[in-house]
XYZ file of C-alpha atoms in Angstrom:
746
model
C 134.083 129.294 91.010
C 133.296 130.346 87.413
C 132.598 127.655 84.836
C 134.348 127.856 81.489
C 132.432 128.543 78.280
C 133.414 125.069 77.016
C 131.894 123.492 80.135
C 128.668 125.506 79.709
C 128.502 124.458 76.056
C 128.859 120.801 77.092
C 126.269 121.098 79.848
C 123.830 122.960 77.564
C 124.353 120.375 74.827
C 123.560 117.578 77.283
C 120.496 119.511 78.550
C 119.219 120.069 75.051
C 119.800 116.356 74.396
C 117.204 115.553 77.070
C 114.661 117.907 75.517
C 115.505 116.485 72.079
C 114.675 112.985 73.312
C 111.345 114.278 74.674
C 110.483 115.895 71.351
C 111.403 112.713 69.475
C 108.935 110.740 71.615
C 106.373 113.502 71.063
C 106.961 113.091 67.324
C 106.547 109.300 67.512
C 103.239 109.771 69.351
C 101.973 112.301 66.773
C 103.266 111.087 63.448
C 100.256 112.544 61.658
C 101.381 116.066 62.704
C 104.204 116.932 60.329
C 105.347 120.000 62.321
C 106.508 117.884 65.298
C 109.031 116.140 63.059
C 110.780 119.442 62.279
C 110.726 120.569 65.920
C 112.264 117.292 67.095
C 114.977 117.615 64.453
C 115.531 121.264 65.548
C 116.385 120.154 69.100
C 118.734 117.494 67.729
C 120.481 120.072 65.534
C 120.844 122.578 68.396
C 122.256 119.857 70.648
C 124.710 118.880 67.911
C 125.642 122.535 67.347
C 126.393 123.165 71.031
C 128.521 120.021 71.250
C 130.354 121.031 68.050
C 131.091 124.463 69.558
C 132.443 122.653 72.648
C 134.875 120.621 70.514
C 135.481 123.369 67.968
C 139.286 123.287 68.238
C 139.428 119.574 67.404
C 137.572 120.005 64.100
C 139.420 120.262 60.764
C 140.386 123.801 59.784
C 137.830 124.001 56.948
C 134.951 122.924 59.242
C 136.117 124.529 62.470
C 134.248 127.845 62.042
C 131.623 126.663 59.543
C 129.976 123.466 60.749
C 128.921 124.528 64.303
C 127.385 127.812 63.090
C 125.511 126.142 60.215
C 124.126 123.392 62.492
C 122.842 125.934 65.061
C 121.285 128.098 62.322
C 119.705 124.956 60.815
C 117.880 124.395 64.142
C 116.222 127.831 63.750
C 115.295 127.103 60.132
C 113.725 123.778 61.184
C 111.665 125.663 63.796
C 110.474 127.957 60.990
C 109.558 125.017 58.729
C 107.657 123.332 61.584
C 105.761 126.550 62.302
C 104.638 126.822 58.670
C 103.358 123.240 58.746
C 101.632 123.855 62.084
C 99.810 126.769 60.448
C 98.850 124.504 57.509
C 100.886 126.537 55.053
C 103.592 125.527 52.617
C 106.981 127.116 53.435
C 108.138 129.763 50.882
C 110.886 127.656 49.309
C 112.343 130.445 47.164
C 112.581 133.029 49.954
C 113.997 130.449 52.366
C 116.567 129.270 49.812
C 117.728 132.859 49.127
C 117.930 133.547 52.873
C 120.044 130.415 53.525
C 122.323 131.105 50.550
C 122.789 134.723 51.716
C 123.769 133.543 55.172
C 126.144 130.935 53.725
C 127.937 133.486 51.531
C 128.202 136.037 54.335
C 129.469 133.409 56.811
C 132.077 132.065 54.393
C 133.342 135.638 53.828
C 133.575 136.187 57.577
C 135.461 132.907 57.913
C 137.914 132.766 55.022
C 138.181 136.299 53.602
C 137.578 138.653 56.539
C 138.225 136.087 59.257
C 136.662 137.410 62.455
C 134.930 135.732 65.383
C 133.095 138.952 66.145
C 131.662 139.215 62.601
C 130.637 135.557 62.668
C 128.954 135.998 66.064
C 127.178 139.174 64.922
C 126.068 137.431 61.685
C 124.815 134.421 63.656
C 122.808 136.599 66.057
C 121.269 138.669 63.254
C 120.441 135.547 61.203
C 118.967 133.764 64.227
C 116.847 136.796 65.145
C 115.606 137.074 61.556
C 114.619 133.351 61.596
C 112.838 133.639 64.939
C 111.138 136.901 63.931
C 109.996 135.080 60.817
C 108.501 132.403 63.105
C 106.577 135.082 65.058
C 105.372 136.690 61.808
C 104.176 133.301 60.517
C 102.233 132.661 63.751
C 100.710 136.144 63.636
C 99.681 135.863 59.972
C 98.591 132.233 59.626
C 97.763 130.732 63.031
C 94.309 132.423 63.106
C 94.397 132.453 66.896
C 94.728 128.667 67.159
C 98.005 128.753 69.161
C 97.455 131.379 71.861
C 99.410 129.767 74.741
C 102.230 128.399 72.619
C 102.593 131.728 70.805
C 103.139 133.485 74.161
C 105.865 130.990 75.124
C 107.577 131.330 71.740
C 107.474 135.122 72.036
C 109.034 134.935 75.527
C 111.734 132.590 74.193
C 112.545 134.908 71.294
C 112.577 137.951 73.613
C 114.999 136.313 76.082
C 117.305 135.262 73.278
C 117.071 138.696 71.625
C 117.908 140.614 74.855
C 120.817 138.352 75.776
C 122.132 138.398 72.194
C 122.025 142.234 72.017
C 123.624 142.398 75.450
C 126.507 140.259 74.202
C 126.779 142.099 70.859
C 126.925 145.473 72.659
C 129.930 144.323 74.673
C 131.621 142.019 72.219
C 135.343 141.462 72.637
C 136.989 142.402 69.343
C 140.482 141.373 70.395
C 142.219 138.066 71.221
C 139.259 135.637 70.700
C 138.590 133.663 67.495
C 135.802 131.273 68.604
C 132.887 131.007 71.034
C 134.712 128.208 72.883
C 137.531 130.637 73.750
C 135.171 133.442 74.795
C 135.016 133.076 78.579
C 133.284 136.388 79.159
C 130.297 136.493 81.513
C 128.037 137.826 78.746
C 129.095 135.028 76.369
C 128.257 132.477 79.048
C 124.941 134.249 79.799
C 124.212 134.078 76.050
C 124.763 130.310 76.065
C 122.514 129.931 79.122
C 119.884 132.121 77.401
C 120.148 129.931 74.296
C 119.555 126.829 76.451
C 116.622 128.440 78.320
C 115.184 129.639 75.036
C 115.318 126.099 73.680
C 113.538 124.784 76.772
C 110.772 127.370 76.335
C 110.552 126.403 72.657
C 110.146 122.761 73.638
C 107.351 123.609 76.090
C 105.735 125.726 73.387
C 106.061 122.923 70.840
C 104.477 120.398 73.244
C 101.586 122.773 73.943
C 101.242 123.635 70.244
C 101.075 119.914 69.445
C 98.207 119.593 71.893
C 96.545 122.658 70.328
C 96.994 121.165 66.849
C 95.539 117.882 68.080
C 92.643 119.716 69.702
C 92.015 121.698 66.522
C 92.149 118.482 64.514
C 89.676 116.878 66.873
C 87.408 119.887 66.566
C 87.737 119.706 62.789
C 86.977 115.983 62.828
C 84.097 116.615 65.215
C 82.746 119.309 62.924
C 83.226 117.048 59.909
C 81.473 114.250 61.794
C 78.617 116.569 62.733
C 78.438 117.811 59.144
C 78.599 114.236 57.869
C 75.861 113.175 60.285
C 73.787 116.162 59.232
C 74.392 115.308 55.594
C 73.549 111.649 56.261
C 70.416 112.695 58.100
C 69.425 114.925 55.194
C 70.231 112.137 52.714
C 68.292 109.665 54.859
C 65.297 111.988 54.922
C 65.624 112.532 51.183
C 65.963 108.786 50.579
C 62.921 108.159 52.775
C 61.001 110.801 50.877
C 62.066 109.209 47.609
C 61.149 105.791 48.984
C 57.750 107.109 50.067
C 57.259 108.725 46.680
C 58.300 105.475 45.009
C 55.914 103.495 47.200
C 53.097 105.944 46.463
C 53.926 105.790 42.766
C 53.918 101.983 42.807
C 50.668 101.919 44.757
C 49.056 104.334 42.310
C 50.459 102.454 39.322
C 49.260 99.161 40.792
C 45.775 100.574 41.296
C 45.540 102.427 37.987
C 46.833 99.482 35.939
C 44.882 96.779 37.730
C 41.589 98.634 37.401
C 41.435 98.537 33.556
C 43.080 95.086 33.487
C 40.268 93.881 35.723
C 37.779 95.135 33.144
C 39.656 93.488 30.268
C 40.081 90.075 31.902
C 36.647 90.102 33.490
C 34.880 90.981 30.234
C 36.858 88.347 28.336
C 35.875 85.698 30.879
C 32.249 86.751 30.561
C 32.554 86.726 26.783
C 33.934 83.167 26.833
C 30.741 82.018 28.561
C 28.561 83.303 25.720
C 27.734 81.653 22.401
C 30.729 82.285 20.121
C 31.820 80.947 16.798
C 34.967 78.877 16.692
C 37.005 81.815 15.377
C 35.537 84.212 17.942
C 36.292 81.749 20.704
C 39.878 81.495 19.452
C 40.292 85.283 19.374
C 38.796 85.559 22.869
C 41.150 82.904 24.199
C 44.159 84.717 22.684
C 43.061 88.056 24.130
C 42.479 86.468 27.544
C 45.925 84.830 27.492
C 47.541 88.137 26.453
C 45.761 90.038 29.237
C 46.875 87.484 31.822
C 50.403 87.673 30.421
C 50.325 91.461 30.800
C 49.062 91.065 34.355
C 51.965 88.708 35.065
C 54.452 91.280 33.751
C 52.887 94.000 35.931
C 52.958 91.765 38.996
C 56.613 90.855 38.400
C 57.677 94.484 38.063
C 55.711 95.563 41.142
C 57.051 92.658 43.199
C 60.615 93.375 42.081
C 60.186 97.047 43.004
C 58.827 96.103 46.440
C 61.765 93.765 47.037
C 64.297 96.384 45.906
C 62.808 99.036 48.192
C 62.609 96.640 51.147
C 58.823 96.937 51.289
C 58.105 93.265 50.759
C 57.469 91.346 53.981
C 57.003 87.655 54.706
C 53.644 87.045 56.418
C 53.492 83.543 57.841
C 50.189 81.833 58.523
C 49.093 78.219 59.173
C 48.713 76.287 55.912
C 48.527 72.719 54.686
C 51.576 72.224 52.481
C 50.014 69.596 50.213
C 47.008 71.842 49.543
C 49.303 74.741 48.568
C 51.307 72.526 46.244
C 48.137 71.100 44.744
C 46.675 74.547 44.030
C 49.908 75.625 42.320
C 50.104 72.476 40.219
C 46.421 72.681 39.238
C 46.869 76.262 38.059
C 48.940 74.892 35.159
C 46.245 72.420 34.077
C 45.161 74.455 31.029
C 48.729 75.223 29.921
C 49.611 71.517 30.188
C 46.545 70.519 28.189
C 47.867 72.513 25.227
C 51.125 70.567 24.837
C 52.454 67.032 25.244
C 53.924 67.673 28.682
C 53.082 65.890 31.919
C 53.552 67.600 35.297
C 54.554 65.057 37.957
C 54.477 65.994 41.638
C 56.538 63.856 44.017
C 56.216 64.489 47.786
C 57.232 61.113 49.163
C 60.195 62.674 51.028
C 57.954 65.218 52.711
C 57.003 64.355 56.276
C 55.824 67.767 57.562
C 52.505 68.968 56.176
C 51.020 71.495 58.622
C 53.328 74.503 58.554
C 53.444 78.240 59.117
C 54.611 79.998 55.977
C 53.686 82.777 53.577
C 51.424 80.938 51.098
C 51.433 83.836 48.615
C 55.232 83.943 48.388
C 55.651 80.149 48.390
C 53.143 79.933 45.540
C 55.084 82.671 43.767
C 58.331 80.692 44.039
C 56.720 77.496 42.759
C 54.761 79.337 40.061
C 57.827 81.065 38.640
C 59.954 77.917 38.583
C 57.177 75.729 37.162
C 56.024 78.274 34.585
C 59.588 78.524 33.257
C 59.944 74.752 33.126
C 56.605 74.276 31.350
C 57.169 77.228 29.015
C 60.521 75.866 27.819
C 59.390 72.210 27.582
C 57.494 71.164 24.453
C 57.288 67.452 25.165
C 58.185 65.012 27.915
C 57.600 65.924 31.524
C 58.240 68.458 34.270
C 58.844 66.952 37.687
C 58.519 68.568 41.109
C 60.287 66.868 43.999
C 59.624 68.253 47.475
C 61.266 67.152 50.724
C 61.278 68.398 54.314
C 63.783 68.192 57.144
C 63.393 69.431 60.708
C 66.261 71.632 61.913
C 67.816 71.689 65.385
C 65.865 74.843 66.282
C 62.542 73.097 65.585
C 61.924 74.808 62.267
C 61.609 72.955 58.969
C 63.732 73.320 55.872
C 61.700 72.720 52.727
C 63.764 71.737 49.710
C 62.507 71.317 46.192
C 63.709 70.346 42.753
C 62.176 71.309 39.428
C 63.349 68.966 36.675
C 62.273 69.305 33.062
C 63.026 67.732 29.692
C 62.967 71.075 27.866
C 65.339 73.048 25.678
C 67.931 73.505 28.442
C 70.188 76.479 29.018
C 73.382 77.194 27.138
C 76.479 77.114 29.372
C 77.490 80.629 28.322
C 74.099 82.040 29.309
C 73.772 80.360 32.717
C 75.600 83.150 34.574
C 72.849 85.626 33.589
C 69.960 83.549 34.949
C 69.442 85.420 38.215
C 70.128 88.910 36.857
C 67.174 91.288 36.771
C 65.551 91.902 33.367
C 67.837 89.296 31.816
C 67.130 86.199 29.736
C 69.437 83.774 28.010
C 69.437 85.772 24.782
C 67.271 88.119 22.760
C 65.693 85.263 20.827
C 64.358 83.800 24.083
C 62.442 87.004 24.776
C 61.084 87.154 21.234
C 60.038 83.503 21.198
C 58.758 82.990 24.745
C 58.245 86.503 26.128
C 58.622 87.445 29.780
C 60.297 90.186 31.785
C 63.358 88.237 32.872
C 62.412 88.950 36.501
C 60.978 85.568 37.509
C 64.168 83.895 38.738
C 65.415 87.141 40.281
C 62.229 87.394 42.350
C 62.451 83.710 43.283
C 66.011 84.165 44.527
C 65.139 87.261 46.586
C 62.092 85.529 48.085
C 64.113 82.429 48.980
C 66.768 84.649 50.577
C 64.066 86.405 52.620
C 63.018 82.973 53.907
C 66.603 81.956 54.775
C 67.021 79.796 51.688
C 68.293 80.051 48.144
C 67.757 78.855 44.591
C 70.333 77.619 42.124
C 70.714 75.904 38.797
C 71.894 72.353 39.522
C 72.462 71.275 35.949
C 71.383 72.070 32.421
C 72.359 71.230 28.894
C 70.960 72.235 25.539
C 67.996 70.126 24.372
C 68.289 67.834 27.423
C 66.495 69.838 30.093
C 67.351 71.639 33.296
C 67.258 71.048 37.032
C 66.709 73.841 39.555
C 66.867 73.424 43.325
C 65.436 75.759 45.956
C 65.094 75.805 49.715
C 63.278 77.868 52.351
C 62.962 77.695 56.141
C 59.468 77.635 57.674
C 57.894 76.964 61.058
C 55.869 73.990 62.233
C 52.212 74.585 62.983
C 52.134 73.073 66.455
C 48.412 73.724 66.845
C 47.725 70.697 64.637
C 48.849 67.332 65.896
C 47.924 65.062 63.002
C 49.974 65.429 59.856
C 47.566 63.648 57.524
C 43.848 63.161 57.499
C 42.242 59.886 58.495
C 42.613 57.475 55.601
C 40.483 54.526 54.534
C 42.910 52.398 52.561
C 41.467 49.796 50.152
C 42.957 46.343 50.612
C 43.799 45.925 46.945
C 44.679 48.721 44.531
C 45.517 48.589 40.853
C 47.074 51.345 38.747
C 46.991 51.625 34.986
C 49.420 54.195 33.520
C 51.238 54.263 30.175
C 53.725 56.838 31.557
C 56.698 55.321 33.374
C 57.633 58.573 35.154
C 54.134 58.855 36.653
C 54.193 55.204 37.681
C 57.543 55.692 39.488
C 56.254 58.712 41.408
C 53.063 56.883 42.402
C 55.167 53.963 43.589
C 57.284 56.314 45.718
C 54.182 57.932 47.180
C 52.593 54.565 48.068
C 55.790 53.160 49.567
C 56.231 56.310 51.706
C 52.786 55.574 53.193
C 53.557 51.880 53.599
C 51.140 50.904 50.807
C 51.402 48.802 47.681
C 49.573 48.579 44.398
C 49.649 46.454 41.274
C 50.690 47.937 37.970
C 48.021 46.919 35.491
C 47.870 46.391 31.786
C 44.563 46.052 29.861
C 45.042 42.285 29.999
C 46.081 41.916 33.654
C 43.200 44.173 34.714
C 40.815 41.403 33.692
C 42.532 38.704 35.741
C 41.819 39.966 39.293
C 39.306 41.906 41.312
C 40.354 45.079 43.165
C 38.860 47.346 45.767
C 40.107 50.325 43.735
C 41.486 50.804 40.237
C 43.116 54.090 39.213
C 43.175 54.805 35.475
C 45.685 57.291 34.018
C 43.831 58.642 30.945
C 45.763 61.924 30.602
C 46.746 61.047 27.041
C 43.117 60.317 26.074
C 41.251 63.562 25.459
C 38.171 62.148 23.684
C 35.950 59.166 24.579
C 37.060 56.361 22.275
C 37.506 52.644 22.036
C 40.615 52.601 24.232
C 39.221 54.736 27.070
C 35.809 53.071 26.893
C 37.378 49.608 27.039
C 39.581 50.571 30.019
C 36.705 52.147 31.947
C 34.331 49.231 31.240
C 36.988 46.697 32.236
C 37.835 48.591 35.436
C 34.143 48.809 36.367
C 33.741 45.062 36.067
C 36.887 44.237 38.050
C 36.857 46.834 40.850
C 34.525 48.011 43.553
C 35.570 51.644 43.006
C 37.142 53.324 39.966
C 38.952 56.672 39.757
C 40.294 58.254 36.591
C 42.947 60.921 36.025
C 42.429 62.953 32.867
C 43.279 66.184 31.102
C 41.367 69.260 32.214
C 40.011 69.693 28.669
C 39.139 66.040 28.308
C 35.580 65.178 27.352
C 35.732 61.804 29.107
C 34.262 63.078 32.444
C 31.248 64.364 30.481
C 30.597 61.019 28.823
C 27.477 59.110 29.828
C 29.548 56.116 30.885
C 31.465 58.134 33.519
C 28.516 60.208 34.727
C 26.315 57.163 35.296
C 28.972 54.958 36.853
C 29.834 57.140 39.885
C 33.473 57.202 38.808
C 35.600 59.768 40.665
C 37.446 62.175 38.386
C 40.808 63.784 39.165
C 42.396 66.242 36.802
C 46.019 66.286 35.713
C 48.337 67.103 37.392
C 47.636 64.461 40.038
C 49.283 65.402 43.348
C 49.830 63.891 46.780
C 46.911 66.019 47.977
C 44.707 64.225 45.438
C 46.029 60.926 46.746
C 45.025 61.876 50.294
C 41.590 62.906 49.019
C 41.336 59.609 47.171
C 41.810 57.706 50.421
C 39.922 60.116 52.681
C 37.463 58.195 54.829
C 34.414 60.080 53.556
C 35.545 60.313 49.973
C 35.543 56.681 48.895
C 32.412 55.976 46.912
C 31.398 59.630 46.464
C 30.908 60.805 42.974
C 33.324 63.695 42.935
C 34.665 64.142 46.433
C 36.676 67.260 47.200
C 38.873 66.724 44.199
C 36.266 67.914 41.738
C 34.258 71.111 41.787
C 32.444 73.187 39.208
C 30.638 76.444 38.819
C 27.482 74.646 39.858
C 28.894 74.174 43.378
C 29.410 77.917 43.674
C 25.940 78.676 42.327
C 24.306 76.334 44.849
C 26.330 77.779 47.715
C 25.863 81.477 46.926
C 22.410 81.395 45.363
C 19.961 83.674 47.124
C 22.538 85.957 48.700
C 22.059 89.715 48.475
C 25.153 91.843 47.919
C 25.750 95.602 48.014
C 28.496 96.496 45.504
C 30.413 99.753 46.082
C 32.258 100.423 42.803
C 32.723 103.637 40.816
C 34.221 102.086 37.668
C 31.509 101.121 35.147
C 33.511 98.307 33.560
C 34.274 96.767 36.943
C 30.594 97.034 37.825
C 29.713 94.958 34.770
C 32.396 92.342 35.533
C 31.349 91.961 39.169
C 27.618 91.911 38.514
C 27.909 89.336 35.735
C 29.840 87.056 38.063
C 27.153 87.470 40.708
C 24.438 86.821 38.146
C 26.123 83.567 37.160
C 25.998 82.553 40.825
C 22.322 83.631 41.118
C 23.242 86.340 43.630
C 21.099 89.483 43.929
C 22.899 92.804 44.059
C 22.562 96.587 44.390
C 25.182 98.969 43.002
C 26.538 102.079 44.774
C 28.848 104.390 42.793
C 30.433 106.109 45.798
C 30.939 105.555 49.502
C 28.288 108.163 50.201
C 25.786 106.183 48.139
C 26.605 103.123 50.252
C 25.673 105.009 53.418
C 22.545 106.449 51.802
C 21.394 102.972 50.739
C 22.095 101.464 54.180
C 20.325 104.287 55.990
C 17.037 103.218 54.311
C 17.686 99.447 54.307
C 16.598 96.699 56.677
C 19.185 94.487 58.450
C 18.201 91.393 56.431
C 18.332 93.225 53.097
C 22.077 92.668 52.509
C 24.287 89.714 53.399
C 27.637 91.068 52.201
C 29.149 94.377 51.041
C 31.804 94.331 48.292
C 33.703 97.566 48.962
C 36.046 99.309 46.532
C 38.669 101.291 48.462
C 39.223 104.257 46.152
C 35.982 106.032 45.300
C 35.020 109.704 44.907
C 33.323 111.750 47.649
C 33.824 109.037 50.288
C 36.318 106.192 49.910
C 35.932 102.602 51.094
C 37.960 103.062 54.281
C 35.872 106.020 55.465
C 32.639 104.292 54.499
C 33.603 101.185 56.458
C 34.515 103.286 59.491
C 31.113 104.996 59.356
C 29.313 101.649 59.155
C 31.293 100.231 62.075
C 31.192 103.273 64.378
C 28.223 105.496 63.502
C 25.167 104.680 65.692
C 22.987 105.419 62.652
C 24.200 102.139 61.100
C 24.081 100.064 64.280
C 21.947 97.388 62.576
C 24.713 96.871 59.950
C 27.591 97.103 62.424
C 28.537 93.433 61.943
C 27.724 93.024 58.249
C 30.593 91.281 56.393
C 32.563 93.752 54.239
C 35.002 92.450 51.613
C 37.544 94.811 50.074
C 37.382 94.521 46.300
C 40.282 96.742 45.323
C 43.128 97.323 42.895
C 45.377 98.187 45.851
C 47.595 95.121 45.821
C 50.812 96.396 47.379
C 52.377 95.009 50.555
C 50.339 96.131 53.557
C 47.168 96.972 51.604
C 45.353 93.885 52.891
C 46.323 94.761 56.467
C 45.115 98.340 55.926
C 41.729 97.061 54.773
C 41.393 94.722 57.733
C 42.487 97.468 60.138
C 39.764 99.723 58.699
C 37.143 97.190 59.787
C 36.754 95.058 56.676
C 36.459 91.290 57.014
C 38.002 90.090 53.757
C 40.172 91.147 50.836
C 40.193 90.344 47.108
C 42.576 92.163 44.779
C 41.807 93.147 41.207
C 41.752 91.836 38.533
C 38.903 89.892 40.080
C 39.379 86.151 40.014
C 35.934 84.520 40.144
C 37.171 81.552 42.168
C 38.933 83.762 44.712
C 35.933 86.046 45.046
C 33.497 83.167 45.551
C 35.853 81.485 48.010
C 36.192 84.686 50.019
C 32.431 85.261 50.083
C 31.837 81.681 51.209
C 34.532 82.014 53.871
C 32.971 85.193 55.228
C 29.344 84.059 55.276
C 30.174 80.693 56.797
């Protein structure tokens, strides 16, 4: 039984509908591939065209022979558009528009002027073959071999459709038929079946081509990823090279700048110890202050560079918190003596003293905050409040406040405080100097130690308050938090400064102690085990200070005074002969512990007072070998050693060091001060020779202290790894050098 053409059209339309649904889902799954959209629409148009041909006789007269043909031809054009997009090419809009218009004109002529089914069929076949041949040409020219399998399927589809179309055209019925629906010939029905089969092959080809496009995209992405990784690797290597170059540059700059600065500061310190006129002494003091200011600028810039490049590390070590705070506060003694400002240190909320932290960086935080507060405060006081709190993980959060009565910060300038190289305004830089890096470095350091710093409050001419915090570890190797104390039963305090009195009261109450606040009159009415006299505001021995000291001596078993570092009171005969203990402003909680230390009561100076004489007595008689190639640095170092009555021999190179040791006896030298960068043989190589060469077996264990301008992060570790025992960076600080020598020889 033969099916009618109308039935075949309906069945083909329904079959194409199924493939159209599949292509629509393929499109939804690959929305980023634009070609699939056109192919899905092509199947929908072909389905619609076949169904329109099936119901051709029910259409209006004007659309009866036009709409079905146009819809079927549109499916071929959509295939062409999709192919162009699959090949990553823009369709030729002009050529395609002319082609479509030409078909439209020819079809309308064959419909309304020379009405003929045969002409319309022939025109449709020719137009369809041109469209599909165009598809094959596009694949051949632009696919670049990317669609091998799908191109074969498309070619087979076009070939089947071409053969069946020519077969039908060769035997077309020119009489009695005016539409495809009415053409029940076997060849017409074979043509419809060929059209359906061709569409199925197209759909398979489109599915495969989508996979090929996806695969090509993945390969492209993979190549881009590989290229990006290669580029990132190259950029990483370049960045590392730049970072290494930057680090080398900073290290060289640090060394080359510190070396002459060491000569400048060292010579000025030596000059200050000679007989100078008042004007010469003033000029020397100004030059020394300027050199130290320059050194501070250099240190700030180098530290900021290390932080920016990620080279700065936090090196924790066991320290006594109160001793660190005391050393920082005491470093401002001279600056405080030159203005009417009192530095008050309050630690009564601190209950953890033995900690593991980076003392260098903690000092840097405190130094920057305090130096700003003191610099911008002309009168009144600067107060440091420190507190500690143990966290759940066993670590300790240290929190601090720096409160001053200085010039304050304008509200409009506060947002610039923590910006690098920024100060409140240009006049601040001109008047007070500085790099504008201090607070930036403080913030970065606090962040590195899991804390932060912020401006709590500030107002013009009323002062400022900064708060900072860091997280440190407990030093569990030490069980006792404070030293053994010998507390006097009765204590009296004389102080004309209410802020200092309040802090002392807080400190005493935190330790469960009490004292009486004394006036010159009440001091005479009782007898005390200890009287503490605050004489910071008295710089010269006079009636007031003499009266207070005499009265205290008569009404107390022990007397301690607190005075300005430049005060002449400690040198007075009354103080020297009375065994009065002297503490210098600023007076800290560490001083308070020393005041009550069991072995300190009754001693003349205790551990709170030291002088150059102590160093001379300790180091006198030592013999030192100095390895230094810079003549100025040789003078600075040797003059310091001469002041301490230390004997020395100078070597200009590392080779000279080895030559001297090869002829020396084991007892001839106690210490070697070793510069790291020297000609012929540097300090690292020289140290290695001393430690490893059997020729120097007798000096194998001699203490070697690095005396170097290499002050970057890791330089100390490098020196120690080379076999050195200690490290002092240039510019040489006499106190640090003597302390390091004493530490090594002890």
